[in-house]
PDB file of C-alpha atoms in Angstrom:
ATOM      1  CA  MET A   1       0.000   0.000   0.000  1.00 51.00           C
ATOM      2  CA  ARG A   2       1.288   3.464  -0.926  1.00 59.00           C
ATOM      3  CA  GLN A   3       2.145   5.872   1.858  1.00 66.00           C
ATOM      4  CA  PHE A   4       0.370   9.227   1.782  1.00 73.00           C
ATOM      5  CA  LYS A   5       2.982  11.729   2.888  1.00 81.00           C
ATOM      6  CA  PHE A   6       3.558  15.374   2.155  1.00 81.00           C
ATOM      7  CA  ARG A   7       6.244  18.002   2.485  1.00 85.00           C
ATOM      8  CA  ALA A   8       5.781  21.749   2.390  1.00 82.00           C
ATOM      9  CA  TRP A   9       7.863  24.723   1.266  1.00 86.00           C
ATOM     10  CA  ASP A  10       7.627  27.512   3.827  1.00 83.00           C
ATOM     11  CA  LYS A  11       7.456  30.611   1.590  1.00 85.00           C
ATOM     12  CA  GLU A  12       8.289  33.082   4.358  1.00 84.00           C
ATOM     13  CA  ASN A  13      11.314  31.263   5.817  1.00 86.00           C
ATOM     14  CA  GLU A  14      12.314  29.571   2.545  1.00 89.00           C
ATOM     15  CA  THR A  15      12.754  26.163   4.166  1.00 87.00           C
ATOM     16  CA  MET A  16      11.339  22.694   3.551  1.00 88.00           C
ATOM     17  CA  THR A  17       9.228  21.144   6.301  1.00 82.00           C
ATOM     18  CA  TYR A  18       7.712  17.702   6.691  1.00 79.00           C
ATOM     19  CA  PRO A  19       4.327  18.068   8.418  1.00 71.00           C
ATOM     20  CA  LYS A  20       2.798  15.176  10.303  1.00 68.00           C
ATOM     21  CA  GLY A  21      -0.588  15.708   8.666  1.00 64.00           C
ATOM     22  CA  ILE A  22      -2.518  17.840   6.206  1.00 62.00           C
ATOM     23  CA  LEU A  23      -6.025  19.122   5.663  1.00 61.00           C
ATOM     24  CA  PHE A  24      -7.674  18.884   2.262  1.00 56.00           C
ATOM     25  CA  ASP A  25      -8.077  22.651   1.945  1.00 59.00           C
ATOM     26  CA  GLY A  26      -4.277  22.972   1.717  1.00 57.00           C
ATOM     27  CA  ARG A  27      -3.583  24.112   5.283  1.00 60.00           C
ATOM     28  CA  ILE A  28      -0.832  22.193   7.047  1.00 60.00           C
ATOM     29  CA  VAL A  29      -1.814  20.450  10.245  1.00 61.00           C
ATOM     30  CA  ASN A  30       0.764  19.556  12.878  1.00 58.00           C
ATOM     31  CA  PHE A  31      -0.404  16.767  15.172  1.00 53.00           C
ATOM     32  CA  SER A  32       2.660  16.785  17.442  1.00 52.00           C
ATOM     33  CA  CYS A  33       2.070  16.870  21.194  1.00 47.00           C
ATOM     34  CA  GLY A  34      -1.652  16.297  20.669  1.00 46.00           C
ATOM     35  CA  MET A  35      -2.105  19.871  19.444  1.00 46.00           C
ATOM     36  CA  LEU A  36      -3.612  20.898  16.160  1.00 48.00           C
ATOM     37  CA  GLU A  37      -1.980  23.814  14.351  1.00 52.00           C
ATOM     38  CA  ALA A  38      -2.874  25.086  10.885  1.00 53.00           C
ATOM     39  CA  PHE A  39      -0.415  27.131   8.857  1.00 58.00           C
ATOM     40  CA  GLU A  40      -0.817  29.149   5.679  1.00 68.00           C
ATOM     41  CA  GLY A  41       1.903  30.358   3.320  1.00 76.00           C
ATOM     42  CA  TYR A  42       3.154  26.924   2.279  1.00 77.00           C
ATOM     43  CA  GLU A  43       3.443  25.096  -1.038  1.00 82.00           C
ATOM     44  CA  ILE A  44       2.333  21.487  -0.524  1.00 80.00           C
ATOM     45  CA  MET A  45       4.044  18.577  -2.343  1.00 86.00           C
ATOM     46  CA  GLN A  46       2.915  14.962  -2.296  1.00 87.00           C
ATOM     47  CA  TYR A  47       5.200  11.928  -1.900  1.00 90.00           C
ATOM     48  CA  THR A  48       5.156   9.652  -4.962  1.00 93.00           C
ATOM     49  CA  GLY A  49       5.545   6.478  -2.906  1.00 91.00           C
ATOM     50  CA  LEU A  50       8.891   5.846  -4.644  1.00 94.00           C
ATOM     51  CA  LYS A  51      12.550   6.281  -3.741  1.00 95.00           C
ATOM     52  CA  ASP A  52      15.398   7.116  -6.099  1.00 97.00           C
ATOM     53  CA  LYS A  53      18.419   4.861  -6.671  1.00 96.00           C
ATOM     54  CA  ASN A  54      20.056   6.302  -3.523  1.00 97.00           C
ATOM     55  CA  GLY A  55      17.023   5.647  -1.305  1.00 96.00           C
ATOM     56  CA  LYS A  56      15.836   9.291  -1.272  1.00 96.00           C
ATOM     57  CA  GLU A  57      12.062   9.771  -1.252  1.00 95.00           C
ATOM     58  CA  ILE A  58      10.712  11.296  -4.482  1.00 96.00           C
ATOM     59  CA  TYR A  59       8.218  14.167  -4.042  1.00 95.00           C
ATOM     60  CA  GLU A  60       6.241  16.388  -6.370  1.00 94.00           C
ATOM     61  CA  GLY A  61       8.510  19.302  -7.342  1.00 94.00           C
ATOM     62  CA  ASP A  62      11.724  17.246  -7.239  1.00 96.00           C
ATOM     63  CA  ILE A  63      14.242  17.647 -10.055  1.00 95.00           C
ATOM     64  CA  TYR A  64      15.982  14.459 -11.198  1.00 96.00           C
ATOM     65  CA  HIS A  65      17.867  12.771 -14.003  1.00 95.00           C
ATOM     66  CA  ALA A  66      17.686   9.142 -15.083  1.00 95.00           C
ATOM     67  CA  GLY A  67      21.339   8.560 -15.937  1.00 92.00           C
ATOM     68  CA  ASP A  68      22.198  11.526 -18.161  1.00 93.00           C
ATOM     69  CA  PRO A  69      22.694  14.631 -15.970  1.00 91.00           C
ATOM     70  CA  SER A  70      22.175  16.910 -18.988  1.00 91.00           C
ATOM     71  CA  ILE A  71      18.557  15.679 -19.339  1.00 93.00           C
ATOM     72  CA  THR A  72      16.548  16.550 -16.253  1.00 93.00           C
ATOM     73  CA  TYR A  73      12.945  16.076 -15.230  1.00 94.00           C
ATOM     74  CA  THR A  74      10.617  17.668 -12.706  1.00 94.00           C
ATOM     75  CA  VAL A  75       8.015  15.610 -10.853  1.00 95.00           C
ATOM     76  CA  VAL A  76       4.610  17.125 -11.668  1.00 94.00           C
ATOM     77  CA  TRP A  77       0.949  16.217 -11.357  1.00 89.00           C
ATOM     78  CA  HIS A  78      -0.273  15.289 -14.857  1.00 87.00           C
ATOM     79  CA  ASP A  79      -3.636  13.751 -15.766  1.00 84.00           C
ATOM     80  CA  ALA A  80      -4.285  11.343 -12.888  1.00 82.00           C
ATOM     81  CA  GLY A  81      -0.937  11.079 -11.145  1.00 85.00           C
ATOM     82  CA  LEU A  82       2.613  12.204 -10.519  1.00 91.00           C
ATOM     83  CA  ILE A  83       5.000  11.857 -13.461  1.00 94.00           C
ATOM     84  CA  GLY A  84       8.358  13.221 -14.629  1.00 94.00           C
ATOM     85  CA  LYS A  85       8.204  16.116 -17.112  1.00 94.00           C
ATOM     86  CA  GLN A  86      11.383  16.632 -19.116  1.00 93.00           C
ATOM     87  CA  ASN A  87      12.694  20.153 -18.455  1.00 91.00           C
ATOM     88  CA  GLY A  88      12.802  22.319 -21.573  1.00 89.00           C
ATOM     89  CA  SER A  89      10.564  19.870 -23.454  1.00 90.00           C
ATOM     90  CA  SER A  90       6.985  18.673 -23.612  1.00 91.00           C
ATOM     91  CA  SER A  91       7.973  15.013 -23.002  1.00 93.00           C
ATOM     92  CA  TYR A  92       6.974  12.964 -19.964  1.00 93.00           C
ATOM     93  CA  ALA A  93       8.473   9.862 -18.328  1.00 92.00           C
ATOM     94  CA  GLY A  94       6.865   7.392 -15.954  1.00 90.00           C
ATOM     95  CA  LEU A  95       8.465   7.348 -12.526  1.00 94.00           C
ATOM     96  CA  SER A  96       8.043   3.700 -11.487  1.00 90.00           C
ATOM     97  CA  HIS A  97       9.454   2.381 -14.787  1.00 88.00           C
ATOM     98  CA  TRP A  98      12.688   4.401 -14.385  1.00 90.00           C
ATOM     99  CA  GLN A  99      12.879   4.262 -10.571  1.00 89.00           C
ATOM    100  CA  ASP A 100      16.164   2.276 -10.474  1.00 93.00           C
ATOM    101  CA  ARG A 101      17.873   4.969 -12.602  1.00 95.00           C
ATOM    102  CA  ILE A 102      16.367   8.125 -11.069  1.00 97.00           C
ATOM    103  CA  GLU A 103      18.647  10.354  -9.008  1.00 97.00           C
ATOM    104  CA  VAL A 104      17.020  13.334  -7.272  1.00 96.00           C
ATOM    105  CA  ILE A 105      19.318  16.359  -7.635  1.00 94.00           C
ATOM    106  CA  GLY A 106      17.144  19.080  -6.079  1.00 93.00           C
ATOM    107  CA  ASN A 107      13.699  20.601  -6.190  1.00 94.00           C
ATOM    108  CA  ILE A 108      11.999  23.617  -7.719  1.00 93.00           C
ATOM    109  CA  TYR A 109      11.903  25.565  -4.448  1.00 91.00           C
ATOM    110  CA  GLU A 110      15.418  25.113  -3.074  1.00 88.00           C
ATOM    111  CA  ASN A 111      16.960  25.262  -6.580  1.00 81.00           C
ATOM    112  CA  PRO A 112      14.702  27.755  -8.441  1.00 78.00           C
ATOM    113  CA  SER A 113      17.384  29.285 -10.669  1.00 72.00           C
ATOM    114  CA  TYR A 114      18.448  25.866 -11.979  1.00 64.00           C
ATOM    115  CA  TRP A 115      14.859  24.897 -12.724  1.00 62.00           C
ATOM    116  CA  LYS A 116      13.971  28.222 -14.410  1.00 60.00           C
ATOM    117  CA  VAL A 117      17.020  28.095 -16.715  1.00 51.00           C
ATOM    118  CA  LYS A 118      16.083  24.577 -17.815  1.00 56.00           C
ATOM    119  CA  ASN A 119      12.476  25.624 -18.521  1.00 56.00           C
ATOM    120  CA  GLU A 120      12.942  29.031 -20.135  1.00 51.00           C
ATOM    121  CA  ASN A 121      12.331  27.546 -23.610  1.00 47.00           C
ATOM    122  CA  GLU A 122       8.772  26.472 -22.780  1.00 48.00           C
TER     123      GLU A 122
END
């Protein structure tokens, strides 16, 4: 069974956080210490249920390559699920098929300049 996990980019502090829960309206919920806290100002990313070749969890918004570092992909929601979109192209690649070759090299929030340069041709 696939794990439903999320991470969130804190826009104000520019840091990644891993909340213990989430509400469907997009607010983060922290269930630690039996208290319920909701936070706004976050970008929410879902876990794909997969890990890259180094054992790193793959989340929506991650940037990766599948063997050739000059060809990178970003994990995006497309149609009915999360998939890799080739940066600078309109091509897509399935994540589970290439899982043994995927290496996560960053994400669109912590590495925005890298991602924008790769996608400026779109």
